[in-house]
Amino acid sequence: MKITAAEITISAVKPEQYPEGDRPEFALAGRSNVGKSSFINKMVNRKNLARTSSKPGKTQTLNFYLINESFYFVDVPGYGFAKVSKQERQAWGKMMETYFTTREQLKAAVLVVDLRHPPTNDDCMMYEFLKHHAIPTIVVATKADKVPKGKWQKHQNIVRETLNMATEDELILFSAETGQGKDGAWSALQRMM
């Protein structure tokens, strides 16, 4: 896909702040520091559209990125490592649950996991949540460049088995460094628009 425009339009915490209109939305979920921002930046060929941080838990709102004036990437707060209070985490959980369960424009979730390691319990819970609410899901396994090519299949199998992935859900190996998987990710997203 040729990207001609990409901008962050709003950081929202409640439904009345979500963008108006019926443009399709794709939510990016994953634990803190798994590479959601790097995924967005690579997909739209921009270095710093989505700010990456070495400190986990930077994203604390739903960040809506308008792409080509036609659809949104929605970066949701990462789960896992974030050094925030339990109350804050519960507030994020509520905010995310409201978005995932009520947003009609949501076409699919992109669950971002780290190919180098088996998905965490949090990843499994997130995947089960998405499946429970019948939200179409694409699993993107980042940092593929850090795993030798000969071991990709083994790592893919581990991701599929650990998440107990449905056969219809796509698993895409991705690298923000090399661009591996970018075309596959665009194809999967376009099929869901």
PDB file of C-alpha atoms in Angstrom:
ATOM      1  CA  MET A   1       0.000   0.000   0.000  1.00  0.00           C
ATOM      2  CA  LYS A   2       1.288   3.459  -0.887  1.00  0.00           C
ATOM      3  CA  ILE A   3       1.112   5.772   2.114  1.00  0.00           C
ATOM      4  CA  THR A   4       0.542   9.402   1.172  1.00  0.00           C
ATOM      5  CA  ALA A   5      -0.543  10.761   4.560  1.00  0.00           C
ATOM      6  CA  ALA A   6      -0.278   9.701   8.185  1.00  0.00           C
ATOM      7  CA  GLU A   7      -0.958  11.769  11.278  1.00  0.00           C
ATOM      8  CA  ILE A   8      -2.007  11.338  14.867  1.00  0.00           C
ATOM      9  CA  THR A   9      -5.425  12.941  15.167  1.00  0.00           C
ATOM     10  CA  ILE A  10      -6.446  12.398  18.779  1.00  0.00           C
ATOM     11  CA  SER A  11      -5.502  10.708  22.024  1.00  0.00           C
ATOM     12  CA  ALA A  12      -8.747   9.573  23.602  1.00  0.00           C
ATOM     13  CA  VAL A  13      -9.721   8.122  26.957  1.00  0.00           C
ATOM     14  CA  LYS A  14     -13.501   7.958  26.528  1.00  0.00           C
ATOM     15  CA  PRO A  15     -15.952   7.225  23.689  1.00  0.00           C
ATOM     16  CA  GLU A  16     -17.070  10.833  23.213  1.00  0.00           C
ATOM     17  CA  GLN A  17     -13.472  11.670  22.235  1.00  0.00           C
ATOM     18  CA  TYR A  18     -13.237   9.000  19.515  1.00  0.00           C
ATOM     19  CA  PRO A  19     -13.091  10.335  15.944  1.00  0.00           C
ATOM     20  CA  GLU A  20     -16.400  10.924  14.181  1.00  0.00           C
ATOM     21  CA  GLY A  21     -17.360   9.116  10.996  1.00  0.00           C
ATOM     22  CA  ASP A  22     -17.244   5.532   9.847  1.00  0.00           C
ATOM     23  CA  ARG A  23     -13.633   5.073   8.724  1.00  0.00           C
ATOM     24  CA  PRO A  24     -12.369   1.548   9.488  1.00  0.00           C
ATOM     25  CA  GLU A  25     -10.144   1.155  12.550  1.00  0.00           C
ATOM     26  CA  PHE A  26      -7.449  -1.380  13.408  1.00  0.00           C
ATOM     27  CA  ALA A  27      -6.451  -1.590  17.064  1.00  0.00           C
ATOM     28  CA  LEU A  28      -2.906  -2.547  18.001  1.00  0.00           C
ATOM     29  CA  ALA A  29      -2.672  -4.496  21.232  1.00  0.00           C
ATOM     30  CA  GLY A  30       0.388  -5.972  22.884  1.00  0.00           C
ATOM     31  CA  ARG A  31       2.500  -5.798  25.971  1.00  0.00           C
ATOM     32  CA  SER A  32       4.564  -2.738  26.748  1.00  0.00           C
ATOM     33  CA  ASN A  33       7.740  -2.490  24.651  1.00  0.00           C
ATOM     34  CA  VAL A  34       6.770  -5.246  22.208  1.00  0.00           C
ATOM     35  CA  GLY A  35       7.126  -2.890  19.241  1.00  0.00           C
ATOM     36  CA  LYS A  36       3.650  -1.504  18.477  1.00  0.00           C
ATOM     37  CA  SER A  37       5.003   1.988  17.756  1.00  0.00           C
ATOM     38  CA  SER A  38       7.811   0.587  15.599  1.00  0.00           C
ATOM     39  CA  PHE A  39       5.203  -1.482  13.715  1.00  0.00           C
ATOM     40  CA  ILE A  40       3.121   1.640  12.978  1.00  0.00           C
ATOM     41  CA  ASN A  41       6.186   3.642  11.932  1.00  0.00           C
ATOM     42  CA  LYS A  42       7.426   0.902   9.591  1.00  0.00           C
ATOM     43  CA  MET A  43       3.979   0.368   8.055  1.00  0.00           C
ATOM     44  CA  VAL A  44       3.643   4.062   7.166  1.00  0.00           C
ATOM     45  CA  ASN A  45       7.337   4.658   6.311  1.00  0.00           C
ATOM     46  CA  ARG A  46       7.804   7.280   9.005  1.00  0.00           C
ATOM     47  CA  LYS A  47      10.524   7.337  11.634  1.00  0.00           C
ATOM     48  CA  ASN A  48       8.683   9.051  14.467  1.00  0.00           C
ATOM     49  CA  LEU A  49       4.952   9.162  13.788  1.00  0.00           C
ATOM     50  CA  ALA A  50       4.342   6.878  16.762  1.00  0.00           C
ATOM     51  CA  ARG A  51       6.796   7.717  19.507  1.00  0.00           C
ATOM     52  CA  THR A  52       8.876   4.778  20.632  1.00  0.00           C
ATOM     53  CA  SER A  53      10.224   4.719  24.141  1.00  0.00           C
ATOM     54  CA  SER A  54      12.643   2.586  26.072  1.00  0.00           C
ATOM     55  CA  LYS A  55      10.406   3.112  29.119  1.00  0.00           C
ATOM     56  CA  PRO A  56       7.480   0.662  29.053  1.00  0.00           C
ATOM     57  CA  GLY A  57       3.989   2.012  29.598  1.00  0.00           C
ATOM     58  CA  LYS A  58       4.355   5.271  27.651  1.00  0.00           C
ATOM     59  CA  THR A  59       1.035   4.899  25.822  1.00  0.00           C
ATOM     60  CA  GLN A  60      -1.686   5.713  28.341  1.00  0.00           C
ATOM     61  CA  THR A  61      -4.469   6.722  25.963  1.00  0.00           C
ATOM     62  CA  LEU A  62      -6.049   5.382  22.789  1.00  0.00           C
ATOM     63  CA  ASN A  63      -3.963   7.054  20.074  1.00  0.00           C
ATOM     64  CA  PHE A  64      -5.770   7.383  16.742  1.00  0.00           C
ATOM     65  CA  TYR A  65      -3.499   7.624  13.681  1.00  0.00           C
ATOM     66  CA  LEU A  66      -5.296   8.612  10.482  1.00  0.00           C
ATOM     67  CA  ILE A  67      -3.703   6.891   7.488  1.00  0.00           C
ATOM     68  CA  ASN A  68      -4.260   8.097   3.900  1.00  0.00           C
ATOM     69  CA  GLU A  69      -7.365   9.956   5.118  1.00  0.00           C
ATOM     70  CA  SER A  70      -9.151   6.604   4.887  1.00  0.00           C
ATOM     71  CA  PHE A  71      -8.616   4.470   8.022  1.00  0.00           C
ATOM     72  CA  TYR A  72      -7.115   4.538  11.513  1.00  0.00           C
ATOM     73  CA  PHE A  73      -4.475   2.633  13.413  1.00  0.00           C
ATOM     74  CA  VAL A  74      -5.464   2.796  17.088  1.00  0.00           C
ATOM     75  CA  ASP A  75      -2.587   2.233  19.477  1.00  0.00           C
ATOM     76  CA  VAL A  76      -3.931   1.042  22.832  1.00  0.00           C
ATOM     77  CA  PRO A  77      -1.941   1.050  26.106  1.00  0.00           C
ATOM     78  CA  GLY A  78       0.487  -1.833  26.429  1.00  0.00           C
ATOM     79  CA  TYR A  79      -0.023  -4.360  29.184  1.00  0.00           C
ATOM     80  CA  GLY A  80       2.553  -6.096  31.312  1.00  0.00           C
ATOM     81  CA  PHE A  81       5.608  -4.206  32.473  1.00  0.00           C
ATOM     82  CA  ALA A  82       4.212  -0.706  32.875  1.00  0.00           C
ATOM     83  CA  LYS A  83       5.276   0.725  36.218  1.00  0.00           C
ATOM     84  CA  VAL A  84       1.947   2.292  37.041  1.00  0.00           C
ATOM     85  CA  SER A  85      -0.401   1.948  39.962  1.00  0.00           C
ATOM     86  CA  LYS A  86      -2.979  -0.804  40.099  1.00  0.00           C
ATOM     87  CA  GLN A  87      -5.744   1.824  39.856  1.00  0.00           C
ATOM     88  CA  GLU A  88      -4.221   3.266  36.692  1.00  0.00           C
ATOM     89  CA  ARG A  89      -3.967  -0.204  35.172  1.00  0.00           C
ATOM     90  CA  GLN A  90      -7.612  -0.878  36.020  1.00  0.00           C
ATOM     91  CA  ALA A  91      -8.593   2.431  34.423  1.00  0.00           C
ATOM     92  CA  TRP A  92      -6.685   1.486  31.235  1.00  0.00           C
ATOM     93  CA  GLY A  93      -8.355  -1.934  31.274  1.00  0.00           C
ATOM     94  CA  LYS A  94     -11.799  -0.343  31.472  1.00  0.00           C
ATOM     95  CA  MET A  95     -10.943   2.163  28.729  1.00  0.00           C
ATOM     96  CA  MET A  96      -9.670  -0.614  26.435  1.00  0.00           C
ATOM     97  CA  GLU A  97     -12.599  -2.911  27.164  1.00  0.00           C
ATOM     98  CA  THR A  98     -15.064  -0.115  26.375  1.00  0.00           C
ATOM     99  CA  TYR A  99     -13.296   0.552  23.081  1.00  0.00           C
ATOM    100  CA  PHE A 100     -13.020  -3.102  22.014  1.00  0.00           C
ATOM    101  CA  THR A 101     -16.583  -4.029  22.939  1.00  0.00           C
ATOM    102  CA  THR A 102     -18.497  -0.978  21.718  1.00  0.00           C
ATOM    103  CA  ARG A 103     -16.635   0.492  18.732  1.00  0.00           C
ATOM    104  CA  GLU A 104     -18.457  -0.386  15.504  1.00  0.00           C
ATOM    105  CA  GLN A 105     -15.669   1.023  13.320  1.00  0.00           C
ATOM    106  CA  LEU A 106     -13.220  -1.546  14.719  1.00  0.00           C
ATOM    107  CA  LYS A 107     -12.544  -3.974  11.864  1.00  0.00           C
ATOM    108  CA  ALA A 108      -9.787  -6.055  13.447  1.00  0.00           C
ATOM    109  CA  ALA A 109      -7.244  -6.183  16.228  1.00  0.00           C
ATOM    110  CA  VAL A 110      -3.555  -6.591  15.537  1.00  0.00           C
ATOM    111  CA  LEU A 111      -2.082  -8.512  18.462  1.00  0.00           C
ATOM    112  CA  VAL A 112       1.646  -7.780  18.551  1.00  0.00           C
ATOM    113  CA  VAL A 113       3.873 -10.422  20.181  1.00  0.00           C
ATOM    114  CA  ASP A 114       7.644 -10.935  20.308  1.00  0.00           C
ATOM    115  CA  LEU A 115       8.731 -13.801  18.039  1.00  0.00           C
ATOM    116  CA  ARG A 116      11.797 -14.487  20.195  1.00  0.00           C
ATOM    117  CA  HIS A 117       9.766 -15.573  23.231  1.00  0.00           C
ATOM    118  CA  PRO A 118       6.616 -17.624  23.776  1.00  0.00           C
ATOM    119  CA  PRO A 119       3.563 -15.361  24.197  1.00  0.00           C
ATOM    120  CA  THR A 120       3.026 -14.317  27.828  1.00  0.00           C
ATOM    121  CA  ASN A 121      -0.027 -15.060  29.959  1.00  0.00           C
ATOM    122  CA  ASP A 122      -1.134 -11.484  29.257  1.00  0.00           C
ATOM    123  CA  ASP A 123      -0.848 -12.129  25.502  1.00  0.00           C
ATOM    124  CA  CYS A 124      -2.962 -15.277  25.882  1.00  0.00           C
ATOM    125  CA  MET A 125      -5.576 -13.410  27.930  1.00  0.00           C
ATOM    126  CA  MET A 126      -5.727 -10.626  25.346  1.00  0.00           C
ATOM    127  CA  TYR A 127      -6.135 -13.135  22.506  1.00  0.00           C
ATOM    128  CA  GLU A 128      -8.888 -14.968  24.416  1.00  0.00           C
ATOM    129  CA  PHE A 129     -10.621 -11.628  25.101  1.00  0.00           C
ATOM    130  CA  LEU A 130     -10.564 -10.746  21.374  1.00  0.00           C
ATOM    131  CA  LYS A 131     -11.856 -14.190  20.393  1.00  0.00           C
ATOM    132  CA  HIS A 132     -14.546 -14.078  23.112  1.00  0.00           C
ATOM    133  CA  HIS A 133     -15.834 -10.806  21.649  1.00  0.00           C
ATOM    134  CA  ALA A 134     -15.562 -12.169  18.080  1.00  0.00           C
ATOM    135  CA  ILE A 135     -13.089  -9.461  17.029  1.00  0.00           C
ATOM    136  CA  PRO A 136     -11.134 -10.539  13.928  1.00  0.00           C
ATOM    137  CA  THR A 137      -7.489 -10.838  14.929  1.00  0.00           C
ATOM    138  CA  ILE A 138      -4.174 -10.727  13.094  1.00  0.00           C
ATOM    139  CA  VAL A 139      -1.168 -11.817  15.146  1.00  0.00           C
ATOM    140  CA  VAL A 140       2.040  -9.974  14.258  1.00  0.00           C
ATOM    141  CA  ALA A 141       5.235 -11.488  15.666  1.00  0.00           C
ATOM    142  CA  THR A 142       7.838  -8.734  15.748  1.00  0.00           C
ATOM    143  CA  LYS A 143      11.634  -8.816  15.931  1.00  0.00           C
ATOM    144  CA  ALA A 144      11.845 -11.568  13.295  1.00  0.00           C
ATOM    145  CA  ASP A 145      15.283 -10.216  12.338  1.00  0.00           C
ATOM    146  CA  LYS A 146      16.550 -11.306  15.776  1.00  0.00           C
ATOM    147  CA  VAL A 147      15.633 -14.967  15.122  1.00  0.00           C
ATOM    148  CA  PRO A 148      17.673 -17.036  12.616  1.00  0.00           C
ATOM    149  CA  LYS A 149      15.582 -17.765   9.505  1.00  0.00           C
ATOM    150  CA  GLY A 150      16.009 -21.513  10.004  1.00  0.00           C
ATOM    151  CA  LYS A 151      14.192 -21.230  13.351  1.00  0.00           C
ATOM    152  CA  TRP A 152      11.224 -19.151  12.166  1.00  0.00           C
ATOM    153  CA  GLN A 153       8.943 -22.158  11.700  1.00  0.00           C
ATOM    154  CA  LYS A 154       9.692 -23.458  15.194  1.00  0.00           C
ATOM    155  CA  HIS A 155       8.989 -20.034  16.745  1.00  0.00           C
ATOM    156  CA  GLN A 156       5.799 -19.632  14.683  1.00  0.00           C
ATOM    157  CA  ASN A 157       4.564 -22.991  15.948  1.00  0.00           C
ATOM    158  CA  ILE A 158       5.269 -21.923  19.539  1.00  0.00           C
ATOM    159  CA  VAL A 159       3.260 -18.703  19.048  1.00  0.00           C
ATOM    160  CA  ARG A 160       0.342 -20.594  17.458  1.00  0.00           C
ATOM    161  CA  GLU A 161       0.288 -23.290  20.134  1.00  0.00           C
ATOM    162  CA  THR A 162       0.756 -20.964  23.126  1.00  0.00           C
ATOM    163  CA  LEU A 163      -2.034 -18.633  22.000  1.00  0.00           C
ATOM    164  CA  ASN A 164      -4.136 -21.613  20.910  1.00  0.00           C
ATOM    165  CA  MET A 165      -4.702 -19.667  17.686  1.00  0.00           C
ATOM    166  CA  ALA A 166      -7.759 -20.221  15.565  1.00  0.00           C
ATOM    167  CA  THR A 167      -6.820 -21.609  12.146  1.00  0.00           C
ATOM    168  CA  GLU A 168      -8.468 -18.687  10.349  1.00  0.00           C
ATOM    169  CA  ASP A 169      -6.305 -16.114  12.162  1.00  0.00           C
ATOM    170  CA  GLU A 170      -3.228 -14.978  10.322  1.00  0.00           C
ATOM    171  CA  LEU A 171       0.242 -14.987  11.892  1.00  0.00           C
ATOM    172  CA  ILE A 172       2.697 -12.581  10.273  1.00  0.00           C
ATOM    173  CA  LEU A 173       6.426 -12.519  11.004  1.00  0.00           C
ATOM    174  CA  PHE A 174       7.497  -8.904  11.124  1.00  0.00           C
ATOM    175  CA  SER A 175      10.663  -6.872  11.469  1.00  0.00           C
ATOM    176  CA  ALA A 176      10.667  -3.101  11.856  1.00  0.00           C
ATOM    177  CA  GLU A 177      14.388  -3.250  11.016  1.00  0.00           C
ATOM    178  CA  THR A 178      14.208  -5.068   7.674  1.00  0.00           C
ATOM    179  CA  GLY A 179      10.583  -4.535   6.635  1.00  0.00           C
ATOM    180  CA  GLN A 180       9.990  -8.292   6.673  1.00  0.00           C
ATOM    181  CA  GLY A 181       6.230  -8.979   6.773  1.00  0.00           C
ATOM    182  CA  LYS A 182       5.144  -5.445   5.884  1.00  0.00           C
ATOM    183  CA  ASP A 183       3.453  -6.441   2.609  1.00  0.00           C
ATOM    184  CA  GLY A 184       1.801  -9.422   4.275  1.00  0.00           C
ATOM    185  CA  ALA A 185       0.468  -7.186   7.045  1.00  0.00           C
ATOM    186  CA  TRP A 186      -0.969  -4.701   4.526  1.00  0.00           C
ATOM    187  CA  SER A 187      -2.624  -7.538   2.581  1.00  0.00           C
ATOM    188  CA  ALA A 188      -4.210  -8.924   5.755  1.00  0.00           C
ATOM    189  CA  LEU A 189      -5.481  -5.483   6.799  1.00  0.00           C
ATOM    190  CA  GLN A 190      -6.861  -4.680   3.337  1.00  0.00           C
ATOM    191  CA  ARG A 191      -8.848  -7.914   3.328  1.00  0.00           C
ATOM    192  CA  MET A 192     -10.567  -6.709   6.510  1.00  0.00           C
ATOM    193  CA  MET A 193     -11.443  -3.221   5.334  1.00  0.00           C
TER     194      MET A 193
END
